[in-house]
Amino acid sequence: MFMAHSGVRYLVLLFGAACALYALVGWATGRPYDRTMRVIASTFAGTLHLQILLGFAVILTIPGSFSAALMGHILPLVIAAVVVQLPVSVMRRRPEDQRTYAPHAVSSLIALALIWAGVAAIGRSLLESTG
């Protein structure tokens, strides 16, 4: 379970970076909102949700793994998942002509900062190998 949680982080970071870049380029160029943005943002949100579920499974399967530092890890990541999910849900309900890249750009950058803070809370770096 720990190895899965450790490995999925690379997917979270990949889709987070892709979401931020695609949204920033779309926002900067004024390009019409498209399906690709919805798919990338949904994939980022989904992998982040999966990462949180795997993290909770790790906590439940490793006795004595819960600590104060772990709360500093969990809280920012849960907030990041909420921040990423909000524009996905809101844009889905908006009419086509009112959809924009800005909420995805802002939310993905905030989420990536929260992810960094959550990982730093347990004394690790984002790309550090575990094992």
mmCIF file of C-alpha atoms in Angstrom:
data_model
loop_
_atom_site.group_PDB
_atom_site.id
_atom_site.type_symbol
_atom_site.label_atom_id
_atom_site.label_comp_id
_atom_site.label_asym_id
_atom_site.label_seq_id
_atom_site.Cartn_x
_atom_site.Cartn_y
_atom_site.Cartn_z
ATOM 1 C CA MET A 1 0.000 0.000 0.000
ATOM 2 C CA PHE A 2 2.818 2.404 0.897
ATOM 3 C CA MET A 3 4.558 1.755 -2.431
ATOM 4 C CA ALA A 4 1.347 2.495 -4.335
ATOM 5 C CA HIS A 5 0.890 5.727 -2.368
ATOM 6 C CA SER A 6 4.516 6.610 -3.031
ATOM 7 C CA GLY A 7 4.239 5.876 -6.761
ATOM 8 C CA VAL A 8 0.931 7.625 -7.463
ATOM 9 C CA ARG A 9 2.473 10.928 -6.338
ATOM 10 C CA TYR A 10 4.309 11.105 -9.670
ATOM 11 C CA LEU A 11 1.000 10.877 -11.526
ATOM 12 C CA VAL A 12 -0.467 13.571 -9.273
ATOM 13 C CA LEU A 13 2.483 15.857 -10.009
ATOM 14 C CA LEU A 14 2.403 15.085 -13.740
ATOM 15 C CA PHE A 15 -1.314 15.814 -14.093
ATOM 16 C CA GLY A 16 -1.046 18.821 -11.774
ATOM 17 C CA ALA A 17 1.714 20.354 -13.881
ATOM 18 C CA ALA A 18 -0.159 19.535 -17.102
ATOM 19 C CA CYS A 19 -3.336 21.096 -15.722
ATOM 20 C CA ALA A 20 -1.553 24.263 -14.599
ATOM 21 C CA LEU A 21 0.336 24.673 -17.881
ATOM 22 C CA TYR A 22 -2.639 23.970 -20.124
ATOM 23 C CA ALA A 23 -4.876 26.314 -18.135
ATOM 24 C CA LEU A 24 -2.271 29.095 -18.043
ATOM 25 C CA VAL A 25 -1.688 28.879 -21.809
ATOM 26 C CA GLY A 26 -5.435 28.789 -22.493
ATOM 27 C CA TRP A 27 -6.039 31.735 -20.195
ATOM 28 C CA ALA A 28 -3.129 33.781 -21.616
ATOM 29 C CA THR A 29 -4.094 33.204 -25.240
ATOM 30 C CA GLY A 30 -7.831 33.664 -24.758
ATOM 31 C CA ARG A 31 -8.491 30.349 -26.442
ATOM 32 C CA PRO A 32 -12.059 29.000 -26.059
ATOM 33 C CA TYR A 33 -12.491 26.505 -23.221
ATOM 34 C CA ASP A 34 -12.218 22.966 -24.566
ATOM 35 C CA ARG A 35 -12.740 19.333 -23.674
ATOM 36 C CA THR A 36 -9.018 18.749 -23.143
ATOM 37 C CA MET A 37 -9.015 21.167 -20.199
ATOM 38 C CA ARG A 38 -11.935 19.320 -18.637
ATOM 39 C CA VAL A 39 -10.221 15.956 -19.082
ATOM 40 C CA ILE A 40 -6.849 17.093 -17.699
ATOM 41 C CA ALA A 41 -8.467 18.843 -14.711
ATOM 42 C CA SER A 42 -10.681 15.835 -13.966
ATOM 43 C CA THR A 43 -7.693 13.508 -14.210
ATOM 44 C CA PHE A 44 -5.684 15.702 -11.824
ATOM 45 C CA ALA A 45 -8.574 15.731 -9.352
ATOM 46 C CA GLY A 46 -9.090 11.968 -9.704
ATOM 47 C CA THR A 47 -5.452 11.055 -9.149
ATOM 48 C CA LEU A 48 -5.297 13.374 -6.138
ATOM 49 C CA HIS A 49 -8.402 11.719 -4.684
ATOM 50 C CA LEU A 50 -6.860 8.296 -5.304
ATOM 51 C CA GLN A 51 -3.667 9.456 -3.564
ATOM 52 C CA ILE A 52 -5.660 10.508 -0.501
ATOM 53 C CA LEU A 53 -7.491 7.168 -0.368
ATOM 54 C CA LEU A 54 -4.188 5.303 -0.623
ATOM 55 C CA GLY A 55 -2.753 7.512 2.109
ATOM 56 C CA PHE A 56 -5.610 6.696 4.452
ATOM 57 C CA ALA A 57 -5.135 3.014 3.648
ATOM 58 C CA VAL A 58 -1.445 3.343 4.584
ATOM 59 C CA ILE A 59 -2.404 4.926 7.911
ATOM 60 C CA LEU A 60 -4.831 2.081 8.645
ATOM 61 C CA THR A 61 -2.406 -0.693 7.676
ATOM 62 C CA ILE A 62 0.742 0.526 9.433
ATOM 63 C CA PRO A 63 0.324 0.428 13.220
ATOM 64 C CA GLY A 64 1.623 3.496 15.032
ATOM 65 C CA SER A 65 2.019 5.483 11.823
ATOM 66 C CA PHE A 66 -0.163 8.380 12.942
ATOM 67 C CA SER A 67 1.729 11.433 14.241
ATOM 68 C CA ALA A 68 1.443 15.210 14.537
ATOM 69 C CA ALA A 69 3.591 15.648 11.416
ATOM 70 C CA LEU A 70 1.177 13.403 9.592
ATOM 71 C CA MET A 71 -1.652 15.837 10.316
ATOM 72 C CA GLY A 72 0.493 18.517 8.664
ATOM 73 C CA HIS A 73 0.713 16.174 5.690
ATOM 74 C CA ILE A 74 -2.955 15.174 5.491
ATOM 75 C CA LEU A 75 -4.640 18.547 5.976
ATOM 76 C CA PRO A 76 -2.978 20.426 3.077
ATOM 77 C CA LEU A 77 -3.532 17.480 0.747
ATOM 78 C CA VAL A 78 -7.234 17.222 1.570
ATOM 79 C CA ILE A 79 -7.587 20.979 1.064
ATOM 80 C CA ALA A 80 -5.718 20.637 -2.257
ATOM 81 C CA ALA A 81 -8.210 17.981 -3.391
ATOM 82 C CA VAL A 82 -11.113 20.301 -2.582
ATOM 83 C CA VAL A 83 -9.436 23.242 -4.347
ATOM 84 C CA VAL A 84 -8.875 21.161 -7.488
ATOM 85 C CA GLN A 85 -12.377 19.666 -7.490
ATOM 86 C CA LEU A 86 -14.212 22.995 -7.227
ATOM 87 C CA PRO A 87 -13.526 24.338 -10.744
ATOM 88 C CA VAL A 88 -14.089 20.893 -12.248
ATOM 89 C CA SER A 89 -17.560 20.780 -10.706
ATOM 90 C CA VAL A 90 -18.410 24.431 -11.382
ATOM 91 C CA MET A 91 -17.286 24.451 -15.035
ATOM 92 C CA ARG A 92 -19.261 21.292 -15.729
ATOM 93 C CA ARG A 93 -22.467 23.126 -14.808
ATOM 94 C CA ARG A 94 -21.749 26.405 -16.608
ATOM 95 C CA PRO A 95 -22.973 27.043 -20.143
ATOM 96 C CA GLU A 96 -20.283 26.562 -22.809
ATOM 97 C CA ASP A 97 -19.847 30.292 -23.432
ATOM 98 C CA GLN A 98 -19.196 30.993 -19.716
ATOM 99 C CA ARG A 99 -16.437 28.427 -19.196
ATOM 100 C CA THR A 100 -12.924 29.767 -18.685
ATOM 101 C CA TYR A 101 -9.408 28.561 -17.951
ATOM 102 C CA ALA A 102 -8.731 30.992 -15.090
ATOM 103 C CA PRO A 103 -10.280 28.911 -12.263
ATOM 104 C CA HIS A 104 -8.298 25.842 -13.342
ATOM 105 C CA ALA A 105 -5.053 27.817 -13.571
ATOM 106 C CA VAL A 106 -5.454 29.351 -10.125
ATOM 107 C CA SER A 107 -6.732 26.184 -8.425
ATOM 108 C CA SER A 108 -4.043 23.926 -9.868
ATOM 109 C CA LEU A 109 -1.256 26.296 -8.788
ATOM 110 C CA ILE A 110 -2.742 26.584 -5.288
ATOM 111 C CA ALA A 111 -3.143 22.807 -5.115
ATOM 112 C CA LEU A 112 0.459 22.197 -6.192
ATOM 113 C CA ALA A 113 1.661 24.617 -3.496
ATOM 114 C CA LEU A 114 -0.485 22.802 -0.903
ATOM 115 C CA ILE A 115 0.870 19.448 -2.070
ATOM 116 C CA TRP A 116 4.418 20.746 -1.687
ATOM 117 C CA ALA A 117 3.606 22.009 1.828
ATOM 118 C CA GLY A 118 2.014 18.683 2.778
ATOM 119 C CA VAL A 119 4.984 16.677 1.586
ATOM 120 C CA ALA A 120 7.423 19.059 3.303
ATOM 121 C CA ALA A 121 5.488 18.578 6.574
ATOM 122 C CA ILE A 122 6.731 14.992 6.768
ATOM 123 C CA GLY A 123 10.285 15.961 5.909
ATOM 124 C CA ARG A 124 10.375 14.798 2.310
ATOM 125 C CA SER A 125 10.815 16.443 -1.058
ATOM 126 C CA LEU A 126 8.357 15.990 -3.920
ATOM 127 C CA LEU A 127 10.619 13.858 -6.075
ATOM 128 C CA GLU A 128 12.625 12.087 -3.365
ATOM 129 C CA SER A 129 12.855 8.326 -3.685
ATOM 130 C CA THR A 130 11.303 6.258 -0.895
ATOM 131 C CA GLY A 131 12.172 2.756 -0.021
#
